[in-house]
CSV table of C-alpha atoms and ligand atoms in Angstrom, one decimal:
chain,number,residue,atom,x,y,z
D,14,MET,CA,12.3,16.7,-14.1
D,15,VAL,CA,10.2,13.7,-13.1
D,16,GLY,CA,6.9,14.3,-11.3
D,17,ILE,CA,6.2,12.7,-8.0
D,18,ILE,CA,2.8,11.3,-6.8
D,19,LYS,CA,2.7,11.4,-3.1
D,20,THR,CA,0.8,8.3,-2.0
D,21,GLY,CA,-0.3,9.9,1.3
D,22,ILE,CA,-0.3,6.4,2.8
D,23,PRO,CA,0.9,7.0,6.4
D,24,GLY,CA,4.6,6.1,6.6
D,25,LEU,CA,5.0,5.0,3.0
D,26,ASP,CA,6.3,8.1,1.1
D,27,THR,CA,9.4,8.5,3.3
D,28,VAL,CA,10.7,5.1,2.3
D,29,PHE,CA,11.4,6.5,-1.2
D,30,GLU,CA,14.2,9.0,-1.7
D,31,LYS,CA,11.9,11.0,-3.9
D,32,LYS,CA,9.2,10.8,-1.3
D,33,GLY,CA,6.5,9.2,-3.4
D,34,PHE,CA,5.9,7.2,-6.6
D,35,ILE,CA,7.1,8.5,-9.9
D,36,SER,CA,4.2,10.0,-11.9
D,37,ASN,CA,2.9,7.8,-14.7
D,38,SER,CA,4.5,4.7,-13.3
D,39,SER,CA,3.0,1.4,-12.6
D,40,VAL,CA,3.4,-0.3,-9.2
D,41,LEU,CA,2.5,-3.8,-8.3
D,42,VAL,CA,1.7,-4.6,-4.6
D,43,SER,CA,2.1,-8.3,-4.3
D,44,GLY,CA,1.6,-10.6,-1.4
D,45,GLU,CA,-0.3,-13.2,0.5
D,46,PRO,CA,-4.0,-13.0,1.3
D,47,GLY,CA,-4.8,-10.8,4.3
D,48,ALA,CA,-1.5,-8.9,3.9
D,49,GLY,CA,-3.3,-5.6,3.6
D,50,LYS,CA,-3.0,-5.0,-0.2
D,51,THR,CA,-6.6,-3.9,-0.7
D,52,ILE,CA,-6.5,-1.5,2.2
D,53,LEU,CA,-3.2,0.0,1.0
D,54,ALA,CA,-4.7,0.4,-2.5
D,55,LEU,CA,-7.8,2.1,-1.0
D,56,GLU,CA,-5.6,4.5,1.0
D,57,PHE,CA,-3.7,5.4,-2.2
D,58,ILE,CA,-7.0,6.6,-3.7
D,59,TYR,CA,-8.5,8.0,-0.5
D,60,TYR,CA,-5.4,10.1,0.5
D,61,GLY,CA,-4.9,11.2,-3.1
D,62,ALA,CA,-8.3,12.8,-3.0
D,63,LYS,CA,-8.2,14.0,0.6
D,64,GLU,CA,-4.7,15.4,0.9
D,65,TYR,CA,-3.8,16.2,-2.7
D,66,LYS,CA,-7.2,16.7,-4.4
D,67,GLU,CA,-6.1,14.2,-7.1
D,68,PRO,CA,-8.9,12.3,-8.8
D,69,GLY,CA,-8.7,8.5,-8.5
D,70,ILE,CA,-10.5,5.5,-9.8
D,71,PHE,CA,-10.6,2.3,-7.8
D,72,VAL,CA,-11.3,-0.7,-10.0
D,73,SER,CA,-12.1,-3.9,-8.2
D,74,SER,CA,-12.1,-7.3,-9.8
D,75,GLU,CA,-12.9,-9.1,-6.5
D,76,GLN,CA,-15.2,-7.2,-4.2
D,77,SER,CA,-18.4,-5.3,-5.0
D,78,VAL,CA,-18.5,-1.5,-5.0
D,79,GLU,CA,-20.6,-1.8,-1.8
D,80,LYS,CA,-18.0,-4.0,-0.1
D,81,ILE,CA,-15.2,-1.5,-0.9
D,82,ARG,CA,-17.3,1.4,0.5
D,83,GLU,CA,-17.9,-0.6,3.6
D,84,LEU,CA,-14.3,-1.5,4.1
D,85,ALA,CA,-13.3,2.2,3.6
D,86,PHE,CA,-16.0,3.2,6.1
D,87,VAL,CA,-14.9,0.9,8.9
D,88,LEU,CA,-11.3,2.0,8.4
D,89,ASN,CA,-12.3,5.6,8.9
D,90,MET,CA,-12.0,6.6,5.3
D,91,PRO,CA,-15.5,7.7,4.4
D,92,LEU,CA,-15.7,7.9,0.6
D,93,GLU,CA,-19.1,9.5,0.2
D,94,GLN,CA,-18.2,13.1,-0.1
D,95,TYR,CA,-15.4,12.3,-2.6
D,96,GLU,CA,-17.7,10.1,-4.7
D,97,LYS,CA,-20.2,13.0,-4.7
D,98,ASN,CA,-17.7,15.6,-5.8
D,99,GLY,CA,-16.2,13.2,-8.4
D,100,LEU,CA,-12.7,12.9,-6.9
D,101,ILE,CA,-13.2,9.2,-6.2
D,102,THR,CA,-14.9,6.6,-8.5
D,103,ILE,CA,-15.3,3.0,-7.6
D,104,LYS,CA,-15.9,0.5,-10.3
D,105,LYS,CA,-16.4,-3.3,-10.4
D,106,VAL,CA,-14.9,-5.0,-13.4
D,107,ASN,CA,-16.6,-8.3,-14.3
D,108,ILE,CA,-14.1,-10.8,-15.3
D,109,ALA,CA,-15.3,-13.1,-17.9
D,110,LYS,CA,-13.2,-15.7,-19.7
D,111,GLY,CA,-11.0,-13.9,-22.2
D,112,GLY,CA,-12.0,-10.5,-20.8
D,113,GLU,CA,-9.8,-7.4,-20.8
D,114,MET,CA,-8.4,-6.0,-17.6
D,115,LEU,CA,-9.6,-2.6,-18.6
D,116,PRO,CA,-12.8,-3.1,-20.6
D,117,ASP,CA,-14.1,-0.2,-22.7
D,118,GLN,CA,-16.5,0.9,-20.1
D,119,ILE,CA,-13.7,1.4,-17.5
D,120,LEU,CA,-11.4,2.9,-20.1
D,121,ASN,CA,-14.0,5.4,-21.1
D,122,GLU,CA,-14.4,6.3,-17.5
D,123,ILE,CA,-10.6,6.9,-17.3
D,124,LYS,CA,-10.7,9.0,-20.5
D,125,SER,CA,-13.6,11.2,-19.3
D,126,LYS,CA,-12.6,11.6,-15.6
D,127,LYS,CA,-8.9,11.9,-16.3
D,128,PRO,CA,-7.8,10.6,-12.9
D,129,LYS,CA,-4.2,11.0,-11.7
D,130,ARG,CA,-4.4,7.6,-9.9
D,131,VAL,CA,-5.9,4.3,-10.8
D,132,VAL,CA,-6.1,1.1,-8.7
D,133,LEU,CA,-6.6,-2.3,-10.1
D,134,ASP,CA,-7.4,-4.7,-7.2
D,135,SER,CA,-6.5,-7.4,-8.2
D,136,ILE,CA,-4.9,-8.8,-11.3
D,137,THR,CA,-5.0,-12.4,-9.9
D,138,PRO,CA,-8.6,-13.3,-11.1
D,139,PHE,CA,-7.5,-12.5,-14.6
D,140,GLU,CA,-4.6,-14.9,-14.3
D,141,LEU,CA,-6.9,-17.6,-13.0
D,142,LEU,CA,-9.2,-17.2,-16.0
D,143,ALA,CA,-6.6,-16.7,-18.7
D,144,ALA,CA,-6.1,-19.5,-21.2
D,145,ASP,CA,-2.5,-19.7,-20.2
D,146,GLN,CA,0.4,-17.7,-18.8
D,147,ARG,CA,1.2,-16.2,-22.2
D,148,ASP,CA,-2.4,-15.0,-22.6
D,149,PHE,CA,-2.3,-13.5,-19.1
D,150,ARG,CA,1.0,-11.6,-19.7
D,151,LEU,CA,-0.2,-10.3,-23.0
D,152,LYS,CA,-3.4,-8.9,-21.3
D,153,LEU,CA,-1.2,-7.4,-18.6
D,154,LEU,CA,1.1,-5.8,-21.1
D,155,SER,CA,-1.8,-4.3,-23.1
D,156,MET,CA,-3.3,-3.0,-19.8
D,157,LEU,CA,0.0,-1.4,-18.8
D,158,GLU,CA,0.5,0.2,-22.2
D,159,GLU,CA,-3.0,1.7,-22.1
D,160,ILE,CA,-2.5,3.0,-18.6
D,161,ASN,CA,0.7,4.6,-19.7
D,162,ARG,CA,-1.0,6.2,-22.7
D,163,GLN,CA,-3.6,7.7,-20.3
D,164,GLY,CA,-0.8,9.3,-18.2
D,165,VAL,CA,-2.0,7.9,-14.9
D,166,THR,CA,-0.1,6.4,-12.0
D,167,LEU,CA,-1.3,2.8,-11.5
D,168,LEU,CA,-1.2,0.8,-8.3
D,169,ALA,CA,-2.2,-2.8,-9.0
D,170,THR,CA,-2.4,-5.7,-6.5
D,171,GLY,CA,-1.7,-9.3,-7.0
D,172,GLU,CA,-1.5,-12.5,-5.0
D,173,LYS,CA,1.7,-14.2,-4.3
D,174,LYS,CA,1.8,-17.6,-2.7
D,175,LEU,CA,5.2,-17.5,-1.1
D,176,THR,CA,6.2,-14.4,0.7
D,177,ASP,CA,8.9,-15.8,2.8
D,178,PHE,CA,11.1,-12.7,2.6
D,179,ASP,CA,14.3,-14.8,2.6
D,180,ARG,CA,13.3,-16.8,-0.5
D,181,ILE,CA,10.9,-14.9,-2.6
D,182,SER,CA,9.8,-16.6,-5.8
D,183,PHE,CA,9.1,-14.0,-8.5
D,184,ASN,CA,6.4,-14.3,-11.1
D,185,ALA,CA,6.7,-13.1,-14.7
D,186,GLU,CA,4.4,-10.1,-13.9
D,187,ASP,CA,6.7,-8.9,-11.2
D,188,PHE,CA,9.1,-7.8,-14.0
D,189,LEU,CA,6.5,-5.9,-16.1
D,190,PHE,CA,5.8,-3.1,-13.6
D,191,ASP,CA,8.0,-0.1,-12.8
D,192,GLY,CA,7.7,-0.8,-9.1
D,193,LEU,CA,7.3,-3.8,-6.9
D,194,ILE,CA,6.2,-3.8,-3.3
D,195,LEU,CA,5.9,-7.0,-1.4
D,196,MET,CA,3.6,-7.5,1.6
D,197,GLY,CA,3.4,-10.4,3.8
D,198,ARG,CA,3.7,-11.8,7.4
D,199,GLN,CA,6.7,-12.8,9.4
D,200,ARG,CA,6.6,-15.0,12.5
D,201,LYS,CA,7.7,-13.3,15.6
D,202,THR,CA,8.0,-16.0,18.3
D,203,VAL,CA,4.3,-16.7,19.0
D,204,ASN,CA,2.6,-14.2,16.7
D,205,TYR,CA,2.9,-12.8,13.2
D,206,GLN,CA,3.9,-9.3,12.2
D,207,ARG,CA,2.7,-7.8,8.9
D,208,VAL,CA,5.6,-6.4,6.9
D,209,LEU,CA,6.2,-4.6,3.7
D,210,SER,CA,9.3,-4.3,1.6
D,211,ILE,CA,10.2,-2.3,-1.6
D,212,ILE,CA,11.7,-4.7,-4.1
D,213,LYS,CA,12.1,-2.2,-6.9
D,214,MET,CA,11.0,1.3,-7.8
D,215,ARG,CA,12.4,2.6,-11.1
D,216,GLY,CA,13.5,6.2,-10.9
D,217,THR,CA,14.1,6.5,-7.1
D,218,LYS,CA,16.3,5.0,-4.5
D,219,HIS,CA,14.3,3.4,-1.7
D,220,SER,CA,14.7,1.8,1.7
D,221,GLU,CA,16.0,-1.8,1.7
D,222,GLU,CA,14.4,-2.6,5.0
D,223,LEU,CA,11.5,-4.7,6.1
D,224,HIS,CA,8.9,-2.3,7.3
D,225,PRO,CA,6.3,-3.4,9.9
D,226,VAL,CA,2.7,-2.7,8.8
D,227,GLU,CA,0.0,-1.9,11.3
D,228,ILE,CA,-3.7,-2.2,10.5
D,229,THR,CA,-6.1,-0.6,13.0
D,230,GLU,CA,-9.6,1.0,12.9
D,231,ASN,CA,-7.8,4.0,11.4
D,232,GLY,CA,-6.4,2.1,8.5
D,233,LEU,CA,-3.0,0.9,7.5
D,234,ARG,CA,0.3,2.5,8.4
D,235,VAL,CA,3.9,1.6,7.4
D,236,LEU,CA,6.4,1.8,10.2
D,237,THR,CA,10.2,2.4,10.0
D,238,ILE,CA,12.3,0.9,12.8
D,239,LYS,CA,15.0,3.4,13.6
Z,328,LIG,N1,-10.8,-2.7,11.4
Z,328,LIG,C1,-9.7,-3.5,11.3
Z,328,LIG,N2,-8.9,-3.5,12.3
Z,328,LIG,C2,-7.8,-4.3,12.3
Z,328,LIG,N3,-7.5,-5.1,11.2
Z,328,LIG,C3,-8.3,-5.1,10.2
Z,328,LIG,C4,-9.5,-4.3,10.2
Z,328,LIG,N4,-10.1,-4.5,9.0
Z,328,LIG,C5,-9.3,-5.4,8.3
Z,328,LIG,N5,-8.3,-5.8,9.1
Z,328,LIG,C6,-7.2,-6.7,8.7
Z,328,LIG,O1,-6.9,-6.5,7.3
Z,328,LIG,C7,-6.9,-7.8,6.6
Z,328,LIG,C8,-7.4,-7.7,5.2
Z,328,LIG,O2,-6.7,-6.7,4.5
Z,328,LIG,P1,-6.8,-6.7,2.9
Z,328,LIG,O3,-6.3,-5.4,2.5
Z,328,LIG,O4,-8.2,-7.0,2.5
Z,328,LIG,O5,-5.9,-7.9,2.5
Z,328,LIG,P2,-5.5,-8.4,1.1
Z,328,LIG,O6,-6.1,-7.5,0.1
Z,328,LIG,O7,-4.0,-8.4,1.1
Z,328,LIG,O8,-6.0,-9.8,1.0
Z,328,LIG,C9,-7.8,-8.6,7.4
Z,328,LIG,O9,-7.4,-10.0,7.3
Z,328,LIG,C10,-7.7,-8.1,8.8
Z,328,LIG,O10,-6.7,-8.8,9.5
Z,329,LIG,MG1,-7.5,-7.9,-1.4
């Protein structure tokens, strides 16, 4: 029987028939800037610790550890107690040209802390610094293999330029992950509505709807229109 990792993200688990991610799978959350990818990734780690006592590591390639803590704090997800008791670890990965997505220092952290959940936010800077697309994909593949060996469930984020939900253009990396979640915005007369859609999730059926996403001072929640 396959194990399930409940994301704990408000409104998300019920969109999957198995009510969560499949354990040891890799999920890419892809979308435009400001869609809510970092916040969703943070909630995956926060609720994992808070609701399920599952250790998680949040690896940021874009924001400093301090910035991530601040973001969590203003969204009512204080991380301090979980960082103190070791359930949550936040790390900044420095992307140098030719650098690995999971350098030894981070990999050693994963090996010693044995988290259930790992976030990599985001893979895009590695793409920008890679010699070419082939180099980027090889790095991505080696990262995904390593994550798989460590038996953790990975949520990675990545930027996508076009998230017009009627004509999505897929990148090569979209095919390398077990799951793909798209986040973006849709115009609703005079304003925009954030939306999320599950494109694929190996091992479980899932909703085929566009789900509105709400971000407030209490974080992000996924809505289902009945
Ligand atoms: N306290 C808040 N209340 C409402 N919306 C917020 C709050 N904090 C951030 N946001 C929204 O979240 C967006 C950033 O989300 P983020 O997860 O960083 O996006 P992404 O990682 O997809 O670029 C901001 O552009 C802002 O609109
Ligand atoms: Mg982000």
